[in-house]
Amino acid sequence: MGTSRTTRIALTIYGIIIIAFLYLPLVSVAFASVSKARYLTFPIKRYSTGWFSEALASTEVRMLALTSLKIAVIVTILSMIIGFFGALAFARYQWRYRSLFQKLVLLPIFFPQTVLGLALLMWFNSLGIIPSWKTAIVAHLVWIAPIATLIVAIRAYSFDPALEEAARDMGASTPVILREITLPLLMPGIVAAGLFSFLLSWGNFPLSLFTTGADSTLPEWLYAKMVSGYSPLVPTLGILSVIGSFLLVIAALAGLAIYRALRPQK
Amino acid sequence: MPANPILRLKSVRKTFGHFTALHGIDLAIEEGEFFTIVGPSGSGKSTIIRLLVGMDELTSGEIWLRDKRIDQIPANLRPTCMVFQSLALFPHMSVGQNIEFPLKLRKIDPAKRKARAIELLQLLHLPASYYDKRVTECSGGERQRVALARALAFDPEILFFDEPLSALDYRLRKSLEKELKDLHARTGKTFVYITHSLEEALVMSDRIAIMKSGRFEQISDADEIYSKPVSRFVAEFMGEVNLFQVTASDGRIEGAGLIAAPGDATSTMAERITAARDATLMIRPEYVQFLADGQVADFEISGTLNGIYALGSRIHYEVKTGSGQILTVEKLREDRYDGSQGDTVRLGWSAASAHVIEDTPFEEKVA
C-alpha cells in the first residue's frame, strides 16, 4: 500500500524533530568547544580551536583519558569473554537452572547505578580492598557484563544447533567446534557487545564515582569541573570523547565488513 | 534378516522422562543397502537416527557397526555421517570450505582437499566454479548437493539422512529423489534414510521400515509392504486402501455387505480369517473393477457412485456401499468408467489381488 503525501510530510517532520531532540544538545556542546569565550553565548563572537590544542597538550587530561581507557579496554575484553560464555548458557544450551540464570543475570541492568556503586564500595570496604581504577573495573563489569551477555544471546538465539551437531558428526571435538563454528557465527554479536561495553564503560560516571577511590576517570573530572571551576575544556573533552566513540563504531563496523568479505576466500 | 549386516540394533530402548520413544527395537541393515525408515510425526524415527549418529544416548540396548559396538563411542569418533534436515551448512564458509570441512579436521593437505572438493562438486552435478561461492547464495537444490558432497567427503561407512528433502518444492524433491538413488548406486555406500513421505521411501529404497509409536510395524521391500501389509496402520499408511472387517464360518467370508464367491481362492482366505483373532480384508483401489451385467468376480459389493475426481492421469471414484462404507476405485484415464454420480454400481475384484490382514490387537503385540 502506498503512503499518502500528507503522511510522508508528517513522517519527515516527525523524523526531523526526533533527530533535533537527540542531537541539538550535542551541537551546543560543539559550539561551546569552538567558542573563544569562556562561557557560551549566542551569537558566538570569535571562534577558536585553542581549547582542543590545550586539551590534547594537557598532562592531566592525558592521565584521566588513560585511566578511563585502561578501565574501558579491560572491561571490554572481559565483557566479551563473559558475554560469549554467558550467552551460550543463556540461549544456546538447555540446562536445569537456565530460566533462573536468565533472570538473575539480567537483574543488575535494572539496578540504579548509584545504589550499585554504593553497594560495591561498601563491599570493597568490608573486604579491606582500597578502591582504585582496578575496583572500578569490577564495578563496571557488574553492570556491563549482563548487557554484553544479552547482546550476544540475541545472536545465539538465531543460531541453529544443528550446525554444531553437524560439525561434531564430521569429527570435530568441542574446542574445534567452538573455534570453527560457534565463535565465528557469534562474532557479530560479540563485536557489538564489545562496542557497547567500551562505550558504556568509557562514559560511565555513577559507578566510577563510587569505586575509583583516589583515581579519577574522564567523566568524573568533567563532573567535578562542572560543579566547580568550569572551563571550556569540559565541552571540548566531551566533543573529543564523542568523536572518539563515533570513530570507534565506524572502525568496528568496517572491521566486521572486511572480516565477512574475506572469510569465504580464505 | 540380512546375513552380513553392516549395522545392527539390539533391543534399543530410549526414554525421555516417563515417555518411551523407542520400545526395545531390533534392526539389521545390509552393507550397500538403501534403507528407509518411514513413519508419522512422533513415531520415533528421528530418535533412532540421533541414537545412530551418537547425538543422544541409549537408555538400554546395543548398536553394532559390523563387529564393533558403537553406542558408547562419541559422535565425533564414529565412522558415520549425517545429512541434516536443515542441511546444517556452515553459513560463514564458502561451498568449498563446507565440503572440505571433514578433510580439514583430518589435517589433509589443502591442495588435496581442494581437488577432492571439486571432484565431489562434479559428482553432484555442480560446476567447479561453485568452490568459492557462498552457501547463502546457493539455491535450495544446490544446497542439498553441497550438503551431500560434504557428507561424501567424510567418506562414511554409513550415510544417514534426516528428512533432507522435506523443505523442498515438489518438482525439486522428485528430481533429487532420483539423483539420490543414482548416487547410492554409483557410490555403493549404505544409505539410511528417515522420512515421513511414503513416496520418497517407495522411489528410493531397497527396504522400508514402517514405524509407529516407537516400534517397527513392518520391515520389508516396497512391493511387499504395499501389497501385503501386516496391519491396518501399514495398509493405510502406504496409500489409498479399501478395508473390510470380515469374519468366516464354514469356508464362507462375510461382513460389510461383501459377497464372496465360493471357490478355492476364497476358501483359503476364509481359513486364514477363521484362524485370525481379528481379520481385515484389504483391496487397493487400482484392483477394483466396475462389473458389467452378468460379469462375476471372487468378491463383489454393490453401492452408489458418490463422487468422481480427476487426478491428472488417474481418476478416483467414490462408491458408497449399503453399510455406509465409502470405497475408492482408481482407474487410468484411458480406462475410465462412463458412469454418473448417483448410479448404482457393482464392484468386484479377484481373490489374488486381495490380502487378509490378520491384525493382532496392539496390547498383545506389546506383551
XYZ file of C-alpha atoms in Angstrom:
633
model
C 0.000 0.000 0.000
C 1.358 3.447 -0.919
C 1.900 6.258 1.582
C -0.059 9.472 1.054
C 1.759 12.811 0.564
C 0.436 14.163 3.868
C 1.693 11.086 5.734
C 5.109 11.401 4.080
C 5.391 15.065 5.111
C 4.223 14.263 8.651
C 6.753 11.449 8.929
C 9.557 13.706 7.660
C 8.706 16.410 10.202
C 8.474 13.789 12.943
C 11.894 12.435 11.952
C 13.473 15.902 11.967
C 12.040 16.646 15.419
C 13.394 13.369 16.825
C 16.844 13.949 15.311
C 16.874 17.550 16.606
C 15.849 16.405 20.062
C 18.704 13.885 20.133
C 21.467 15.976 18.606
C 20.798 19.652 19.445
C 22.287 19.396 22.956
C 25.406 17.913 21.393
C 25.554 20.766 18.882
C 25.515 23.315 21.712
C 28.440 21.463 23.340
C 30.234 21.546 19.996
C 29.673 25.316 19.747
C 30.963 25.773 23.293
C 34.140 23.897 22.422
C 34.948 26.156 19.460
C 33.999 29.444 21.111
C 36.930 31.533 22.255
C 34.822 32.929 25.114
C 34.888 31.174 28.475
C 31.084 30.909 28.586
C 28.896 30.112 25.585
C 26.694 32.927 24.347
C 24.913 33.299 21.022
C 25.843 34.562 18.598
C 29.431 33.369 19.015
C 31.721 36.337 18.577
C 35.041 34.583 17.996
C 35.739 31.006 17.032
C 38.854 29.152 18.154
C 40.319 25.647 18.204
C 42.555 26.657 21.095
C 40.650 24.582 23.627
C 41.300 21.471 21.550
C 45.062 22.198 21.462
C 45.040 22.828 25.205
C 43.084 19.614 25.902
C 45.410 17.490 23.772
C 48.506 19.056 25.357
C 47.304 18.736 28.966
C 49.105 16.086 31.050
C 46.180 15.939 33.453
C 43.729 15.239 30.631
C 46.075 12.608 29.214
C 46.274 10.852 32.599
C 42.488 10.964 33.008
C 41.954 9.637 29.499
C 44.496 6.914 30.121
C 42.710 5.787 33.305
C 39.346 5.764 31.508
C 40.884 3.927 28.575
C 42.544 1.301 30.797
C 39.253 0.605 32.553
C 37.215 0.577 29.331
C 39.612 -1.712 27.441
C 39.831 -4.273 30.251
C 36.051 -4.121 30.839
C 35.502 -4.598 27.090
C 37.730 -7.665 26.862
C 36.283 -9.272 29.989
C 32.699 -8.425 28.976
C 33.216 -10.048 25.583
C 34.516 -13.233 27.197
C 31.818 -13.291 29.907
C 29.187 -12.304 27.359
C 30.161 -15.119 24.972
C 30.062 -17.915 27.532
C 27.144 -16.313 29.368
C 25.170 -16.198 26.108
C 25.811 -19.892 25.487
C 24.350 -20.657 28.915
C 21.602 -18.064 28.426
C 20.386 -19.006 24.968
C 22.179 -21.954 23.403
C 22.072 -24.857 25.853
C 19.183 -26.387 27.774
C 20.060 -26.914 31.411
C 18.195 -27.245 34.674
C 18.527 -23.743 36.110
C 18.578 -21.836 32.828
C 15.389 -19.906 33.496
C 16.643 -18.752 36.914
C 20.033 -17.862 35.395
C 18.350 -15.790 32.683
C 16.505 -13.721 35.288
C 19.399 -13.285 37.725
C 21.983 -12.392 35.095
C 19.851 -9.519 33.775
C 18.912 -8.136 37.183
C 21.974 -5.832 37.638
C 20.983 -3.927 34.481
C 17.862 -2.676 36.273
C 19.619 -1.612 39.494
C 20.114 2.168 39.859
C 23.821 2.633 39.199
C 24.311 4.878 42.222
C 22.882 2.164 44.501
C 25.028 -0.439 42.747
C 28.107 1.806 43.121
C 27.422 2.368 46.796
C 26.842 -1.347 47.410
C 30.107 -2.229 45.691
C 32.007 0.445 47.627
C 30.670 -0.970 50.901
C 31.540 -4.468 49.806
C 35.109 -3.480 48.866
C 35.450 -1.767 52.220
C 34.210 -4.818 54.094
C 36.781 -6.933 52.251
C 39.509 -4.404 53.052
C 40.107 -3.540 49.406
C 41.164 0.039 48.754
C 39.136 1.467 45.838
C 41.155 2.346 42.736
C 40.769 2.143 38.969
C 41.056 -1.662 39.373
C 37.978 -1.870 41.599
C 36.152 0.305 39.068
C 36.709 -2.496 36.542
C 34.808 -4.890 38.811
C 32.057 -2.304 39.316
C 31.704 -1.637 35.593
C 31.657 -5.369 34.880
C 28.791 -5.993 37.290
C 26.635 -3.664 35.221
C 28.086 -4.065 31.722
C 28.719 -7.844 31.507
C 24.971 -8.623 31.721
C 24.345 -6.185 28.868
C 27.092 -7.866 26.820
C 25.572 -11.268 27.643
C 22.174 -10.084 26.445
C 23.604 -8.743 23.170
C 25.467 -11.971 22.370
C 22.444 -14.018 23.497
C 20.246 -12.305 20.908
C 22.651 -13.591 18.258
C 22.854 -17.016 19.922
C 19.067 -17.395 19.798
C 19.179 -17.368 15.996
C 21.930 -19.989 15.966
C 20.889 -23.367 14.513
C 22.085 -26.075 16.968
C 22.322 -28.483 14.023
C 25.446 -26.573 12.874
C 27.390 -27.664 15.949
C 25.917 -31.155 15.709
C 26.926 -31.406 12.063
C 30.499 -30.365 12.907
C 30.636 -32.941 15.705
C 29.172 -35.569 13.385
C 32.041 -34.920 10.974
C 34.634 -35.470 13.663
C 35.104 -32.099 15.358
C 35.852 -32.023 19.082
C 34.237 -29.450 21.392
C 37.178 -26.956 21.251
C 37.280 -27.238 17.434
C 33.515 -26.653 17.214
C 33.905 -23.600 19.440
C 36.734 -22.225 17.283
C 35.444 -23.125 13.822
C 31.663 -22.801 14.178
C 30.321 -21.186 17.347
C 32.796 -18.325 17.697
C 32.720 -17.154 14.048
C 28.913 -17.312 13.923
C 28.516 -15.363 17.155
C 31.282 -12.899 16.211
C 28.958 -10.082 15.054
C 27.203 -10.276 18.425
C 30.492 -10.395 20.302
C 31.812 -7.351 18.418
C 28.575 -5.458 19.098
C 28.803 -6.427 22.764
C 32.427 -5.247 22.836
C 31.476 -1.883 21.335
C 28.657 -1.361 23.786
C 30.869 -2.427 26.678
C 33.602 0.024 25.707
C 31.242 2.936 25.223
C 29.282 2.237 28.408
C 32.462 1.932 30.458
C 34.193 4.931 28.833
C 31.266 7.205 29.562
C 30.268 5.776 32.931
C 30.072 8.252 35.786
C 27.976 6.883 38.709
C 29.841 3.599 39.190
C 33.238 5.266 38.716
C 32.373 7.982 41.244
C 31.892 5.404 43.988
C 34.597 2.913 43.119
C 37.693 4.622 41.657
C 38.925 5.906 45.028
C 41.863 8.248 44.578
C 41.978 7.607 40.844
C 39.780 9.619 38.555
C 38.209 8.985 35.171
C 37.350 11.488 32.483
C 33.603 11.617 33.266
C 34.390 12.162 36.962
C 36.714 15.036 36.087
C 34.126 16.574 33.756
C 31.549 16.442 36.529
C 33.972 17.953 39.069
C 34.768 20.797 36.667
C 31.084 21.440 36.069
C 30.447 21.692 39.804
C 33.365 23.969 40.491
C 35.886 25.650 38.222
C 34.136 25.361 34.841
C 36.448 25.624 31.884
C 35.719 25.332 28.100
C 37.911 22.244 28.332
C 34.758 20.479 29.602
C 32.746 20.721 26.340
C 35.972 20.272 24.339
C 36.724 16.951 26.055
C 33.084 15.998 25.697
C 33.251 16.546 21.946
C 36.598 14.733 21.657
C 35.051 11.839 23.538
C 32.041 11.724 21.200
C 34.296 11.902 18.121
C 36.423 9.065 19.511
C 33.334 6.911 20.171
C 31.982 7.638 16.708
C 35.284 6.666 15.063
C 35.390 3.503 17.153
C 31.930 2.456 15.954
C 32.869 3.170 12.341
C 36.125 1.208 12.717
C 34.297 -1.753 14.264
C 31.670 -1.824 11.526
C 34.358 -1.570 8.858
C 36.339 -4.338 10.542
C 33.286 -6.569 10.629
C 32.533 -5.898 6.963
C 36.123 -6.717 5.981
C 36.023 -9.896 8.117
C 32.822 -11.039 6.408
C 34.132 -10.220 2.954
C 37.441 -12.003 3.379
C 36.449 -15.106 5.309
C 34.955 -17.283 2.500
C 38.003 -16.693 0.275
C 40.491 -17.824 2.896
C 17.210 -60.587 8.163
C 20.472 -59.822 6.261
C 23.258 -62.419 6.550
C 26.101 -59.924 6.996
C 24.648 -56.715 8.324
C 26.767 -53.573 8.492
C 24.527 -52.137 11.209
C 22.632 -53.942 13.953
C 20.374 -52.612 16.668
C 19.696 -54.939 19.580
C 16.808 -54.174 21.943
C 17.385 -50.444 21.606
C 15.262 -48.517 24.053
C 15.072 -44.768 24.591
C 13.053 -42.916 27.175
C 12.626 -39.190 27.836
C 11.442 -38.946 31.437
C 8.282 -41.036 31.624
C 7.860 -41.100 27.835
C 9.211 -44.107 25.972
C 10.267 -43.070 22.464
C 11.660 -46.465 21.426
C 10.444 -49.784 22.843
C 13.484 -52.054 22.568
C 13.757 -52.289 18.793
C 15.860 -54.709 16.754
C 17.124 -53.968 13.272
C 19.759 -55.214 10.835
C 20.848 -53.298 7.730
C 22.800 -54.888 4.877
C 26.002 -53.347 3.546
C 25.289 -51.170 0.494
C 21.570 -51.114 1.182
C 19.296 -48.092 0.765
C 17.211 -48.490 3.890
C 14.385 -46.109 4.688
C 12.611 -45.651 7.987
C 9.234 -44.077 7.432
C 6.519 -43.120 9.866
C 4.299 -40.286 11.001
C 5.487 -37.464 13.286
C 6.286 -38.721 16.770
C 6.778 -42.326 15.662
C 10.400 -42.347 16.879
C 12.266 -42.240 13.565
C 14.249 -39.097 14.387
C 15.091 -40.551 17.803
C 16.577 -43.617 16.108
C 18.773 -41.590 13.796
C 20.015 -39.381 16.641
C 20.994 -42.522 18.533
C 22.686 -43.989 15.471
C 24.895 -40.936 14.906
C 25.573 -40.506 18.617
C 23.726 -37.237 19.239
C 21.704 -38.912 22.003
C 22.468 -41.771 24.370
C 20.552 -45.039 24.534
C 18.556 -45.868 27.630
C 19.365 -49.536 27.033
C 20.344 -51.854 24.188
C 23.261 -52.062 21.793
C 24.272 -50.660 18.398
C 26.847 -52.576 16.373
C 28.713 -51.439 13.275
C 29.965 -54.681 11.728
C 31.701 -56.390 14.671
C 32.234 -53.243 16.732
C 29.845 -51.939 19.329
C 29.481 -48.186 18.731
C 26.779 -46.969 21.106
C 29.417 -45.981 23.696
C 31.561 -44.127 21.134
C 31.147 -40.317 20.993
C 29.534 -38.855 17.872
C 32.763 -37.241 16.637
C 34.610 -40.563 16.691
C 32.019 -42.634 14.817
C 32.740 -43.511 11.174
C 29.257 -42.395 10.109
C 27.900 -39.115 8.849
C 24.501 -37.482 8.557
C 22.789 -35.080 6.180
C 20.611 -32.961 8.475
C 17.035 -31.881 7.863
C 18.171 -28.245 7.889
C 21.294 -29.373 5.944
C 23.385 -27.525 8.576
C 25.669 -25.898 6.022
C 28.050 -23.505 7.741
C 26.868 -20.051 6.604
C 30.210 -18.368 7.326
C 32.050 -20.688 4.969
C 32.120 -20.983 1.194
C 30.839 -24.041 -0.671
C 34.412 -25.334 -0.930
C 35.140 -24.768 2.752
C 31.963 -26.592 3.703
C 32.884 -29.614 1.598
C 36.465 -29.587 2.839
C 35.479 -29.305 6.491
C 35.756 -33.034 7.368
C 39.017 -33.258 5.404
C 40.433 -30.227 7.210
C 39.661 -31.921 10.527
C 41.755 -34.867 9.344
C 44.577 -32.422 8.540
C 44.663 -33.354 4.861
C 46.866 -31.188 2.669
C 44.952 -28.097 1.341
C 45.710 -28.895 -2.318
C 44.358 -32.434 -1.937
C 41.336 -31.100 -0.058
C 40.516 -28.728 -2.847
C 40.947 -31.401 -5.509
C 38.581 -33.729 -3.637
C 36.041 -30.921 -3.117
C 35.998 -30.133 -6.841
C 35.711 -33.833 -7.666
C 32.683 -34.078 -5.370
C 31.130 -30.922 -6.825
C 31.299 -32.558 -10.239
C 29.888 -35.831 -8.899
C 26.929 -33.863 -7.570
C 26.488 -32.008 -10.904
C 27.713 -28.643 -9.615
C 30.267 -26.556 -11.540
C 33.783 -26.291 -10.112
C 33.319 -22.503 -10.020
C 30.969 -23.037 -7.066
C 34.004 -23.781 -4.914
C 34.320 -20.101 -3.885
C 30.603 -19.366 -3.815
C 28.932 -18.565 -0.505
C 26.479 -21.231 0.601
C 23.983 -18.485 1.397
C 23.931 -17.611 -2.320
C 23.051 -21.176 -3.404
C 19.527 -22.301 -4.308
C 17.674 -24.981 -2.341
C 18.699 -27.760 -4.718
C 22.322 -26.594 -4.813
C 22.440 -26.504 -1.021
C 21.209 -30.103 -0.955
C 24.015 -31.101 -3.266
C 26.634 -29.235 -1.209
C 25.417 -30.990 1.952
C 25.666 -34.339 0.166
C 29.129 -33.529 -1.146
C 30.264 -32.607 2.379
C 28.914 -35.863 3.764
C 30.613 -37.848 0.988
C 33.885 -36.004 1.628
C 33.767 -37.516 5.099
C 33.691 -40.936 3.367
C 31.440 -42.526 5.992
C 30.765 -46.226 6.445
C 27.060 -45.369 6.576
C 25.406 -42.182 5.383
C 22.351 -41.139 7.379
C 19.692 -38.760 6.087
C 17.234 -36.997 8.368
C 14.423 -35.861 6.056
C 16.740 -33.708 3.920
C 14.182 -33.131 1.150
C 11.249 -32.171 3.351
C 11.604 -28.405 2.844
C 11.823 -28.519 -0.968
C 9.095 -27.935 -3.513
C 7.519 -30.957 -5.206
C 9.381 -30.857 -8.530
C 12.815 -30.389 -6.994
C 12.090 -33.118 -4.467
C 11.149 -35.598 -7.211
C 14.288 -34.755 -9.149
C 16.547 -35.113 -6.098
C 14.938 -38.414 -5.093
C 16.110 -39.882 -8.393
C 19.542 -38.275 -8.035
C 19.926 -39.737 -4.561
C 19.050 -43.191 -5.795
C 21.517 -42.781 -8.636
C 24.193 -41.525 -6.220
C 23.593 -44.543 -3.997
C 24.146 -46.848 -6.961
C 27.319 -45.001 -8.022
C 28.924 -44.818 -4.572
C 27.818 -48.228 -3.308
C 27.551 -46.808 0.211
C 24.980 -47.818 2.794
C 22.264 -45.160 2.998
C 19.878 -44.993 5.946
C 17.122 -42.522 5.213
C 14.453 -41.094 7.523
C 11.280 -39.617 6.094
C 7.593 -39.160 6.717
C 6.984 -39.219 2.962
C 5.812 -42.540 1.618
C 6.644 -41.510 -1.942
C 10.292 -40.844 -1.101
C 10.515 -44.226 0.579
C 8.962 -46.057 -2.369
C 11.101 -44.367 -5.036
C 14.488 -44.796 -3.424
C 14.575 -47.703 -1.010
C 15.731 -51.292 -1.199
C 13.883 -51.953 2.043
C 11.465 -49.898 4.098
C 10.730 -49.985 7.816
C 7.368 -48.600 8.896
C 7.399 -47.103 12.385
C 4.564 -46.456 14.763
C 4.754 -45.359 18.393
C 8.410 -46.336 18.856
C 8.152 -49.774 17.225
C 8.647 -51.204 13.759
C 5.315 -52.307 12.338
C 6.833 -53.920 9.256
C 10.237 -54.162 7.587
C 10.258 -55.345 4.007
C 10.721 -54.259 0.396
C 8.371 -51.657 -1.040
C 6.328 -54.142 -3.059
C 5.586 -56.428 -0.138
C 4.765 -53.595 2.225
C 2.384 -52.161 -0.344
C 0.651 -55.389 -1.320
C 0.922 -57.399 1.914
C 0.820 -55.033 4.862
C 0.821 -56.694 8.267
C -1.529 -54.223 9.915
C -4.292 -51.764 9.130
C -1.863 -48.980 10.082
C 0.684 -50.058 7.455
C -2.049 -50.607 4.850
C -3.429 -47.115 5.378
C -0.012 -45.500 5.692
C 1.038 -46.906 2.310
C -1.712 -45.083 0.436
C -5.398 -45.319 -0.500
C -6.903 -48.623 0.538
C -10.293 -50.295 0.997
C -10.591 -52.282 4.218
C -13.401 -54.615 5.256
C -13.877 -56.021 8.739
C -14.701 -59.665 7.950
C -15.402 -62.980 9.633
C -15.534 -66.508 8.205
C -17.513 -69.588 9.050
C -17.890 -72.866 7.150
C -15.473 -71.608 4.463
C -17.574 -68.540 3.723
C -16.391 -64.967 4.166
C -18.912 -62.473 5.492
C -19.066 -58.861 6.571
C -19.585 -55.280 5.371
C -22.009 -56.420 2.623
C -19.349 -58.408 0.771
C -20.333 -61.336 -1.402
C -17.542 -63.893 -1.714
C -17.942 -66.436 -4.492
C -17.292 -69.994 -3.317
C -14.052 -71.438 -4.652
C -10.517 -72.484 -3.783
C -9.144 -68.957 -3.658
C -11.753 -67.581 -1.282
C -11.853 -70.707 0.882
C -8.080 -70.466 1.505
C -8.647 -66.888 2.622
C -11.570 -67.979 4.765
C -9.315 -70.422 6.617
C -6.885 -67.614 7.445
C -9.711 -65.349 8.540
C -11.118 -68.090 10.788
C -7.701 -68.594 12.378
C -7.162 -64.876 12.987
C -8.472 -63.138 16.075
C -9.417 -60.045 14.129
C -9.256 -60.093 10.340
C -9.451 -57.336 7.770
C -9.784 -57.857 4.025
C -7.739 -55.334 2.053
C -8.043 -54.344 -1.587
C -6.152 -51.474 -3.203
C -8.304 -49.082 -5.320
C -6.496 -49.907 -8.595
C -7.563 -53.607 -8.387
C -11.282 -52.885 -8.017
C -13.375 -53.280 -11.196
C -16.752 -51.911 -12.176
C -18.645 -55.098 -13.045
C -20.853 -55.198 -16.124
C -24.200 -57.047 -16.086
C -23.558 -60.768 -15.855
C -19.879 -60.334 -15.040
C -18.692 -62.147 -11.876
C -15.691 -61.845 -9.547
C -14.308 -63.591 -6.451
C -15.510 -60.679 -4.314
C -18.446 -58.423 -5.107
C -20.160 -55.497 -3.463
C -22.865 -53.058 -4.584
C -23.164 -49.357 -3.943
C -23.933 -45.904 -5.280
C -21.426 -43.783 -7.194
C -20.852 -40.962 -4.770
C -18.098 -38.909 -6.394
C -15.759 -38.730 -9.399
C -12.384 -36.971 -9.030
C -9.985 -36.417 -11.942
C -6.340 -36.578 -10.746
C -4.446 -35.975 -13.966
C -3.581 -39.350 -15.454
C -5.857 -41.163 -12.964
C -9.489 -40.903 -11.916
C -10.792 -41.679 -8.445
C -14.353 -42.910 -7.921
C -16.005 -42.958 -4.538
C -18.703 -45.599 -4.047
C -20.968 -45.685 -1.003
C -21.972 -49.230 -0.057
C -25.196 -50.344 1.613
C -23.447 -50.413 5.010
C -22.401 -46.762 4.530
C -18.730 -47.533 3.882
C -17.008 -45.380 1.252
C -14.875 -47.377 -1.199
C -12.296 -45.906 -3.539
C -11.785 -47.146 -7.084
C -8.880 -45.927 -9.181
C -8.738 -46.082 -12.969
C -6.288 -44.782 -15.505
C -7.781 -42.018 -17.619
C -7.926 -44.298 -20.694
C -9.821 -46.966 -18.687
C -12.342 -44.532 -17.197
C -15.749 -45.749 -16.120
C -18.535 -43.990 -18.013
C -20.986 -43.503 -15.206
C -22.603 -40.612 -13.402
C -22.929 -39.634 -9.818
C -25.879 -41.440 -8.215
C -25.623 -44.544 -10.448
C -25.980 -47.910 -8.756
C -22.814 -49.902 -9.461
C -21.430 -53.365 -8.781
C -17.759 -53.593 -7.826
C -15.635 -56.709 -7.898
C -12.082 -57.967 -7.563
C -10.119 -61.191 -7.650
C -9.003 -63.062 -4.535
C -5.412 -62.898 -5.819
C -5.381 -59.096 -5.632
C -6.892 -59.020 -2.128
C -4.986 -59.513 1.099
C -6.042 -60.627 4.573
C -4.593 -58.588 7.416
C -4.502 -60.737 10.500
C -4.475 -57.910 12.974
C -3.249 -58.925 16.385
C -4.525 -56.492 18.977
C -1.839 -53.901 19.832
C -1.778 -54.906 23.527
C -0.851 -58.467 22.569
C 1.966 -57.281 20.314
C 3.415 -55.256 23.195
C 3.141 -58.240 25.523
